[in-house]
Short mmCIF file of C-alpha atoms in Angstrom, two decimals:
data_model
loop_
_atom_site.label_atom_id
_atom_site.label_comp_id
_atom_site.label_asym_id
_atom_site.label_seq_id
_atom_site.Cartn_x
_atom_site.Cartn_y
_atom_site.Cartn_z
CA MET A 355 -1.97 -17.21 14.20
CA PRO A 356 1.15 -18.21 12.25
CA LYS A 357 4.43 -16.71 13.41
CA LEU A 358 6.30 -14.26 11.20
CA LYS A 359 9.74 -15.30 10.02
CA VAL A 360 12.55 -13.09 8.73
CA PHE A 361 14.35 -14.06 5.53
CA ARG A 362 17.52 -12.66 3.90
CA THR A 363 19.00 -12.70 0.41
CA PRO A 364 22.05 -10.90 -1.00
CA ILE A 365 21.40 -8.11 -3.52
CA GLY A 366 24.63 -6.62 -4.79
CA PHE A 367 26.57 -5.26 -1.85
CA HIS A 368 23.45 -5.34 0.34
CA ASP A 369 21.33 -7.96 2.05
CA ALA A 370 17.54 -7.67 1.62
CA TYR A 371 15.54 -8.66 4.73
CA VAL A 372 11.78 -9.22 4.87
CA ALA A 373 9.40 -10.54 7.54
CA THR A 374 6.68 -12.82 6.11
CA LEU A 375 4.75 -15.92 6.97
CA SER A 376 6.44 -18.11 4.31
CA ARG A 377 9.36 -18.46 1.95
CA ALA A 378 7.04 -17.99 -1.03
CA ALA A 379 5.83 -14.65 0.38
CA ALA A 380 9.46 -13.58 0.86
CA LEU A 381 10.25 -14.40 -2.77
CA ARG A 382 7.24 -12.34 -3.90
CA ALA A 383 8.35 -9.39 -1.70
CA TRP A 384 11.82 -9.54 -3.28
CA GLY A 385 10.27 -9.75 -6.78
CA SER A 386 11.95 -13.05 -7.54
CA ASP A 387 10.43 -15.69 -9.79
CA LYS A 388 13.21 -18.14 -8.89
CA ASN A 389 13.43 -20.23 -5.71
CA LEU A 390 16.39 -18.53 -4.11
CA PHE A 391 16.11 -20.82 -1.08
CA ALA A 392 16.63 -23.96 -3.20
CA ARG A 393 19.70 -22.34 -4.78
CA GLY A 394 21.14 -21.47 -1.37
CA MET A 395 20.86 -17.76 -2.10
CA ALA A 396 18.31 -17.00 0.63
CA GLU A 397 17.91 -18.07 4.23
CA GLU A 398 15.87 -17.62 7.40
CA VAL A 399 17.39 -15.24 9.96
CA THR A 400 16.93 -15.58 13.73
CA ASP A 401 19.45 -13.03 15.07
CA PRO A 402 17.33 -10.49 17.09
CA ALA A 403 19.54 -7.57 16.00
CA LEU A 404 18.77 -8.38 12.33
CA THR A 405 15.09 -9.28 12.74
CA ALA A 406 13.84 -6.32 14.81
CA GLU A 407 13.32 -3.86 11.95
CA PRO A 408 11.67 -6.29 9.49
CA LEU A 409 9.35 -7.67 12.20
CA ALA A 410 8.22 -4.13 12.99
CA GLN A 411 7.00 -3.75 9.35
CA PRO A 412 6.09 -7.17 7.91
CA GLY A 413 6.16 -7.42 4.13
CA THR A 414 8.50 -4.42 3.72
CA VAL A 415 11.94 -5.16 2.25
CA PHE A 416 14.85 -3.64 4.17
CA LYS A 417 18.29 -3.33 2.60
CA ARG A 418 21.42 -3.35 4.73
CA SER A 419 24.94 -2.85 3.46
CA ARG A 420 27.22 -5.85 3.85
CA GLY A 421 30.30 -3.73 4.56
CA THR A 422 31.78 -0.29 4.35
CA ALA A 423 32.36 1.42 0.99
CA GLY A 424 36.09 0.72 1.34
CA GLU A 425 35.49 -2.99 1.89
CA GLN A 426 33.19 -3.11 -1.11
CA VAL A 427 35.73 -1.40 -3.36
CA ALA A 428 38.45 -3.75 -2.12
CA ALA A 429 36.22 -6.73 -2.90
CA LEU A 430 35.72 -5.42 -6.43
CA SER A 431 39.42 -5.04 -7.07
CA LYS A 432 40.21 -8.54 -5.75
CA GLY A 433 38.05 -10.13 -8.41
CA LYS A 434 39.98 -8.57 -11.35
CA THR A 435 43.37 -9.67 -12.62
CA SER A 436 45.91 -7.06 -13.54
CA ALA A 437 45.57 -7.99 -17.24
CA ALA A 438 41.83 -7.51 -17.07
CA ARG A 439 42.27 -4.10 -15.50
CA LYS A 440 44.73 -2.98 -18.22
CA SER A 441 42.85 -4.20 -21.27
CA LYS A 442 40.19 -1.94 -22.66
CA PRO A 443 36.89 -3.32 -23.79
CA LYS A 444 36.41 -3.55 -27.54
CA PRO A 445 33.94 -1.03 -28.89
CA ALA A 446 30.72 -2.52 -30.09
CA LYS A 447 30.17 -2.56 -33.80
CA ALA A 448 27.66 0.00 -34.95
CA VAL A 449 24.49 -1.62 -36.16
CA LYS A 450 23.21 -0.18 -39.38
CA PRO A 451 19.44 0.36 -39.27
CA ARG A 452 17.40 -1.53 -41.83
CA GLY A 453 14.59 0.24 -43.62
CA PRO A 454 12.75 3.39 -42.57
CA ARG A 455 12.56 4.50 -38.94
CA PRO A 456 9.42 3.13 -37.17
CA ASP A 457 6.53 5.59 -36.76
CA ARG A 458 6.19 6.82 -33.17
CA ALA A 459 2.78 8.42 -33.76
CA PRO A 460 0.75 5.39 -32.52
CA LEU A 461 2.77 5.27 -29.31
CA ASP A 462 2.36 9.04 -28.76
CA ALA A 463 -1.39 8.70 -29.39
CA ALA A 464 -1.65 5.86 -26.87
CA GLU A 465 0.31 7.83 -24.26
CA LYS A 466 -1.92 10.90 -24.83
CA ALA A 467 -5.05 8.78 -24.53
CA LEU A 468 -3.76 7.38 -21.24
CA VAL A 469 -3.06 10.91 -19.87
CA ASP A 470 -6.47 12.13 -21.09
CA ALA A 471 -8.19 9.15 -19.37
CA ALA A 472 -6.36 9.87 -16.12
CA ASP A 473 -7.36 13.56 -16.30
CA GLN A 474 -11.00 12.67 -17.01
CA HIS A 475 -10.97 10.19 -14.11
CA GLU A 476 -9.61 12.91 -11.80
CA ARG A 477 -12.35 15.32 -12.87
CA ASP A 478 -15.06 12.67 -12.42
CA VAL A 479 -13.80 11.72 -8.96
CA GLY A 480 -13.61 15.41 -8.01
CA GLU A 481 -17.24 15.89 -9.04
CA LEU A 482 -18.28 12.81 -7.01
CA ASP A 483 -16.37 14.19 -4.01
CA ARG A 484 -18.27 17.50 -4.32
CA GLN A 485 -21.59 15.63 -4.56
CA ILE A 486 -20.70 13.46 -1.56
CA ALA A 487 -19.82 16.58 0.47
CA ALA A 488 -23.17 18.17 -0.46
CA LEU A 489 -25.04 14.98 0.51
CA GLU A 490 -23.18 14.73 3.81
CA LYS A 491 -24.11 18.35 4.59
CA LYS A 492 -27.76 17.65 3.74
CA ARG A 493 -27.69 14.51 5.94
CA ALA A 494 -26.24 16.49 8.86
CA THR A 495 -29.04 19.06 8.46
CA LEU A 496 -31.67 16.31 8.38
CA ASP A 497 -30.11 14.64 11.45
CA THR A 498 -30.24 17.96 13.35
CA GLN A 499 -33.86 18.58 12.33
CA TYR A 500 -34.82 15.04 13.38
CA CYS A 501 -33.08 15.38 16.77
CA THR A 502 -34.90 18.64 17.46
CA LYS A 503 -38.28 17.22 16.39
CA ALA A 504 -37.71 13.91 18.29
CA ALA A 505 -36.85 15.77 21.48
CA LYS A 506 -40.05 17.85 21.21
CA LEU A 507 -42.15 14.75 20.48
CA GLU A 508 -40.52 12.85 23.37
CA GLY A 509 -41.45 15.71 25.70
CA GLN A 510 -45.06 15.54 24.49
CA ARG A 511 -45.15 11.75 24.86
CA ALA A 512 -43.74 11.98 28.42
CA SER A 513 -46.33 14.58 29.50
CA ARG A 514 -49.16 12.50 27.95
CA GLU A 515 -47.84 9.39 29.71
CA ILE A 516 -47.98 11.25 33.04
CA ALA A 517 -51.53 12.42 32.26
CA TYR A 518 -52.53 8.88 31.30
CA ASP A 519 -51.01 7.39 34.46
CA ARG A 520 -52.94 9.95 36.58
CA ALA A 521 -56.17 9.22 34.78
CA MET A 522 -55.69 5.48 35.27
CA ALA A 523 -54.95 5.96 38.97
CA LYS A 524 -58.10 8.07 39.34
CA TRP A 525 -60.14 5.53 37.38
CA ARG A 526 -58.93 2.70 39.64
CA GLY A 527 -59.76 4.76 42.63
CA SER A 528 -56.28 5.01 43.98
#
């Protein structure tokens, strides 16, 4: 069986760890469509302290902070120049809508249809569950009846076998 490996990639101020069989599986677990390994943004981890938790739950992504909140705030402030901190961002120009507002009715109808379908599905599954429960109860009753009848018939068979064995012994002259 292939051995699990633990992979890590930075996500904001956290590292995301996952235990998988391959790099491709790690990328899928992280939800990435880019090869982070080729870009140097992901790596395999072998440190037992970092691999224990992901190896306990393969395929699950674990996030660990890369520092304290104070260290993260300090890192944010290092990246900005004093001029950048003083200047205010320019407000975005208001975009004037063109034409009439789009009709939301088709979207509302689609959302209602989806909710109605989910409700109907839930009712149908509930009815099937009730039918299954009734059938399981009927089966249990049939099993009990069979066991009782089989035990009675086995007793009759055993007594007839004894009678047959005696008759054969008498017939043979034993």
